[in-house]
PDB file of C-alpha atoms in Angstrom:
ATOM      1  CA  MET C   1      28.620  81.628 108.199  1.00  0.00           C
ATOM      2  CA  LYS C   2      29.784  79.329 105.524  1.00  0.00           C
ATOM      3  CA  HIS C   3      30.852  75.912 106.738  1.00  0.00           C
ATOM      4  CA  TRP C   4      34.502  76.321 106.063  1.00  0.00           C
ATOM      5  CA  LEU C   5      34.886  79.152 108.175  1.00  0.00           C
ATOM      6  CA  LYS C   6      33.484  77.575 111.419  1.00  0.00           C
ATOM      7  CA  VAL C   7      36.195  77.095 114.218  1.00  0.00           C
ATOM      8  CA  GLU C   8      36.415  74.656 117.164  1.00  0.00           C
ATOM      9  CA  LEU C   9      37.016  76.721 120.208  1.00  0.00           C
ATOM     10  CA  THR C  10      38.286  73.362 122.120  1.00  0.00           C
ATOM     11  CA  ALA C  11      40.750  72.750 119.320  1.00  0.00           C
ATOM     12  CA  ILE C  12      41.851  76.289 119.375  1.00  0.00           C
ATOM     13  CA  TRP C  13      42.172  75.905 123.458  1.00  0.00           C
ATOM     14  CA  LEU C  14      43.960  73.010 123.249  1.00  0.00           C
ATOM     15  CA  GLY C  15      46.517  74.485 120.680  1.00  0.00           C
ATOM     16  CA  MET C  16      47.227  77.595 123.188  1.00  0.00           C
ATOM     17  CA  VAL C  17      47.374  75.465 126.340  1.00  0.00           C
ATOM     18  CA  THR C  18      50.093  73.310 124.432  1.00  0.00           C
ATOM     19  CA  ALA C  19      52.211  76.227 123.289  1.00  0.00           C
ATOM     20  CA  LEU C  20      52.213  77.924 127.100  1.00  0.00           C
ATOM     21  CA  ALA C  21      53.114  74.655 128.479  1.00  0.00           C
ATOM     22  CA  CYS C  22      55.926  74.482 125.961  1.00  0.00           C
ATOM     23  CA  TRP C  23      56.840  78.010 127.084  1.00  0.00           C
ATOM     24  CA  LEU C  24      56.621  77.347 130.611  1.00  0.00           C
ATOM     25  CA  ILE C  25      58.894  74.110 130.293  1.00  0.00           C
ATOM     26  CA  GLY C  26      61.270  75.564 128.106  1.00  0.00           C
ATOM     27  CA  GLY C  27      61.447  78.856 130.510  1.00  0.00           C
ATOM     28  CA  PHE C  28      62.099  76.371 133.442  1.00  0.00           C
ATOM     29  CA  LEU C  29      64.868  74.469 131.521  1.00  0.00           C
ATOM     30  CA  MET C  30      66.561  77.705 130.651  1.00  0.00           C
ATOM     31  CA  ILE C  31      66.595  78.951 134.305  1.00  0.00           C
ATOM     32  CA  LEU C  32      67.864  75.541 135.233  1.00  0.00           C
ATOM     33  CA  TRP C  33      70.627  75.972 132.863  1.00  0.00           C
ATOM     34  CA  VAL C  34      71.866  79.192 134.121  1.00  0.00           C
ATOM     35  CA  PHE C  35      71.277  78.331 137.987  1.00  0.00           C
ATOM     36  CA  TYR C  36      73.697  75.072 137.274  1.00  0.00           C
ATOM     37  CA  SER C  37      76.210  76.101 134.497  1.00  0.00           C
ATOM     38  CA  SER C  38      79.374  77.765 135.686  1.00  0.00           C
ATOM     39  CA  ALA C  39      79.174  80.591 132.704  1.00  0.00           C
ATOM     40  CA  THR C  40      79.145  84.035 133.802  1.00  0.00           C
ATOM     41  CA  VAL C  41      77.572  85.713 130.619  1.00  0.00           C
ATOM     42  CA  TYR C  42      74.437  84.316 128.937  1.00  0.00           C
ATOM     43  CA  HIS C  43      72.953  85.693 125.756  1.00  0.00           C
ATOM     44  CA  LEU C  44      69.600  83.914 125.833  1.00  0.00           C
ATOM     45  CA  GLU C  45      67.493  86.364 123.658  1.00  0.00           C
ATOM     46  CA  PHE C  46      67.946  84.277 120.551  1.00  0.00           C
ATOM     47  CA  LEU C  47      66.816  81.108 122.693  1.00  0.00           C
ATOM     48  CA  ILE C  48      64.032  82.751 124.099  1.00  0.00           C
ATOM     49  CA  TYR C  49      62.819  83.886 120.674  1.00  0.00           C
ATOM     50  CA  LEU C  50      63.143  80.087 119.531  1.00  0.00           C
ATOM     51  CA  LEU C  51      61.273  78.944 122.268  1.00  0.00           C
ATOM     52  CA  GLY C  52      58.364  81.531 121.532  1.00  0.00           C
ATOM     53  CA  ILE C  53      58.188  80.386 118.043  1.00  0.00           C
ATOM     54  CA  SER C  54      58.262  76.771 118.445  1.00  0.00           C
ATOM     55  CA  GLY C  55      55.705  76.807 121.096  1.00  0.00           C
ATOM     56  CA  VAL C  56      53.385  78.683 118.679  1.00  0.00           C
ATOM     57  CA  LEU C  57      54.308  76.007 116.010  1.00  0.00           C
ATOM     58  CA  LEU C  58      53.574  73.201 118.291  1.00  0.00           C
ATOM     59  CA  GLY C  59      50.357  74.911 119.294  1.00  0.00           C
ATOM     60  CA  GLY C  60      49.439  75.138 115.751  1.00  0.00           C
ATOM     61  CA  ILE C  61      50.256  71.704 114.732  1.00  0.00           C
ATOM     62  CA  ILE C  62      48.118  70.414 118.089  1.00  0.00           C
ATOM     63  CA  ALA C  63      45.089  72.553 117.058  1.00  0.00           C
ATOM     64  CA  GLY C  64      45.180  71.775 113.462  1.00  0.00           C
ATOM     65  CA  SER C  65      45.234  68.194 114.099  1.00  0.00           C
ATOM     66  CA  LYS C  66      42.311  68.284 116.210  1.00  0.00           C
ATOM     67  CA  VAL C  67      39.965  68.985 113.267  1.00  0.00           C
ATOM     68  CA  LYS C  68      39.016  67.746 110.221  1.00  0.00           C
ATOM     69  CA  LYS C  69      38.769  70.900 107.767  1.00  0.00           C
ATOM     70  CA  THR C  70      40.403  74.320 108.054  1.00  0.00           C
ATOM     71  CA  ALA C  71      43.500  72.970 110.112  1.00  0.00           C
ATOM     72  CA  TRP C  72      45.237  76.612 108.821  1.00  0.00           C
ATOM     73  CA  LEU C  73      42.512  78.509 109.887  1.00  0.00           C
ATOM     74  CA  HIS C  74      42.843  76.899 113.728  1.00  0.00           C
ATOM     75  CA  GLY C  75      46.495  77.317 113.684  1.00  0.00           C
ATOM     76  CA  LEU C  76      46.251  81.002 112.443  1.00  0.00           C
ATOM     77  CA  TRP C  77      44.170  81.719 115.534  1.00  0.00           C
ATOM     78  CA  VAL C  78      46.462  79.955 117.831  1.00  0.00           C
ATOM     79  CA  GLY C  79      49.077  82.197 116.283  1.00  0.00           C
ATOM     80  CA  VAL C  80      47.147  85.407 116.498  1.00  0.00           C
ATOM     81  CA  LEU C  81      45.946  84.819 119.954  1.00  0.00           C
ATOM     82  CA  LEU C  82      49.286  83.910 121.328  1.00  0.00           C
ATOM     83  CA  GLY C  83      50.859  86.843 119.472  1.00  0.00           C
ATOM     84  CA  LEU C  84      48.333  89.165 121.145  1.00  0.00           C
ATOM     85  CA  LEU C  85      49.184  87.639 124.476  1.00  0.00           C
ATOM     86  CA  GLY C  86      52.732  88.167 123.936  1.00  0.00           C
ATOM     87  CA  LEU C  87      52.226  91.742 123.018  1.00  0.00           C
ATOM     88  CA  ILE C  88      50.392  92.459 126.073  1.00  0.00           C
ATOM     89  CA  ILE C  89      53.261  90.844 128.154  1.00  0.00           C
ATOM     90  CA  ASN C  90      55.643  92.794 126.138  1.00  0.00           C
ATOM     91  CA  LEU C  91      53.952  96.172 126.859  1.00  0.00           C
ATOM     92  CA  GLU C  92      53.417  95.676 130.389  1.00  0.00           C
ATOM     93  CA  ILE C  93      57.138  94.598 131.176  1.00  0.00           C
ATOM     94  CA  ALA C  94      58.917  97.306 129.332  1.00  0.00           C
ATOM     95  CA  PRO C  95      56.473  99.702 127.037  1.00  0.00           C
ATOM     96  CA  GLU C  96      59.337 102.176 126.345  1.00  0.00           C
ATOM     97  CA  PHE C  97      61.416  99.378 124.402  1.00  0.00           C
ATOM     98  CA  TYR C  98      59.029  98.836 121.772  1.00  0.00           C
ATOM     99  CA  SER C  99      57.546 100.710 118.709  1.00  0.00           C
ATOM    100  CA  TRP C 100      54.319  99.905 116.528  1.00  0.00           C
ATOM    101  CA  LEU C 101      56.363  98.529 114.061  1.00  0.00           C
ATOM    102  CA  THR C 102      58.009  96.008 116.353  1.00  0.00           C
ATOM    103  CA  LEU C 103      54.437  94.967 117.666  1.00  0.00           C
ATOM    104  CA  GLY C 104      53.047  94.763 114.385  1.00  0.00           C
ATOM    105  CA  ARG C 105      56.177  92.801 113.440  1.00  0.00           C
ATOM    106  CA  GLN C 106      55.965  90.322 116.370  1.00  0.00           C
ATOM    107  CA  LEU C 107      52.018  89.836 115.712  1.00  0.00           C
ATOM    108  CA  PHE C 108      52.506  89.031 112.112  1.00  0.00           C
ATOM    109  CA  VAL C 109      55.377  86.517 112.804  1.00  0.00           C
ATOM    110  CA  TRP C 110      53.606  84.473 115.555  1.00  0.00           C
ATOM    111  CA  SER C 111      50.290  84.624 113.311  1.00  0.00           C
ATOM    112  CA  LEU C 112      52.501  83.313 110.558  1.00  0.00           C
ATOM    113  CA  TRP C 113      53.976  80.436 112.518  1.00  0.00           C
ATOM    114  CA  GLY C 114      50.912  79.486 113.774  1.00  0.00           C
ATOM    115  CA  LEU C 115      49.170  79.071 110.178  1.00  0.00           C
ATOM    116  CA  VAL C 116      52.229  77.209 109.242  1.00  0.00           C
ATOM    117  CA  GLY C 117      51.849  74.865 112.246  1.00  0.00           C
ATOM    118  CA  GLY C 118      47.907  74.423 111.394  1.00  0.00           C
ATOM    119  CA  TYR C 119      48.765  73.669 107.801  1.00  0.00           C
ATOM    120  CA  PHE C 120      51.719  71.245 108.494  1.00  0.00           C
ATOM    121  CA  SER C 121      49.567  69.204 110.956  1.00  0.00           C
ATOM    122  CA  ARG C 122      47.601  67.918 107.938  1.00  0.00           C
ATOM    123  CA  PHE C 123      50.725  66.200 106.888  1.00  0.00           C
ATOM    124  CA  LEU C 124      51.225  64.665 110.233  1.00  0.00           C
ATOM    125  CA  VAL C 125      47.491  63.259 110.339  1.00  0.00           C
ATOM    126  CA  ARG C 126      46.825  62.300 106.751  1.00  0.00           C
ATOM    127  CA  LYS C 127      46.219  58.887 107.408  1.00  0.00           C
ATOM    128  CA  LYS C 128      43.833  59.770 110.052  1.00  0.00           C
ATOM    129  CA  ILE C 129      41.947  62.002 107.896  1.00  0.00           C
ATOM    130  CA  LYS C 130      41.783  59.329 105.050  1.00  0.00           C
ATOM    131  CA  GLU C 131      40.282  56.873 107.388  1.00  0.00           C
ATOM    132  CA  ALA C 132      37.567  59.090 108.626  1.00  0.00           C
ATOM    133  CA  VAL C 133      36.709  59.846 105.121  1.00  0.00           C
ATOM    134  CA  GLU C 134      36.518  56.108 104.382  1.00  0.00           C
ATOM    135  CA  GLU C 135      34.322  55.756 107.312  1.00  0.00           C
ATOM    136  CA  GLU C 136      32.071  58.413 106.345  1.00  0.00           C
ATOM    137  CA  ASP C 137      31.540  57.168 102.872  1.00  0.00           C
ATOM    138  CA  SER C 138      30.909  53.842 104.056  1.00  0.00           C
ATOM    139  CA  THR C 139      28.109  54.917 106.376  1.00  0.00           C
ATOM    140  CA  PRO C 140      24.765  54.309 104.645  1.00  0.00           C
TER     141      PRO C 140
END
């Protein structure tokens, strides 16, 4: 296997745990909002969709920031694995509402947002990377 294709499973795991924690906390806050507000009708589909995508993006950022190289690949793996988890949950809850095209689109979109999160993490930790490279160059 080529050096640039190596993945760190701990970084991917941390990204997935972060995304799942974001989903759980966001879902809990939405439930509290429904219980304690006085509105009679709620349209939460868009908010749930944004919560899912933001969780995948955050997971990709966390996974990408924990590695020195191939941050995009680690973010992509977070997106793919969370997309597969979402597909399994969707098919268990309501299989008659989903077509193969819808499921493929969901997997593609979540993988893409994980990839973007991993790529974006390079810009967030650029200073840390420069310091690590300078430290490696200075060691005899």
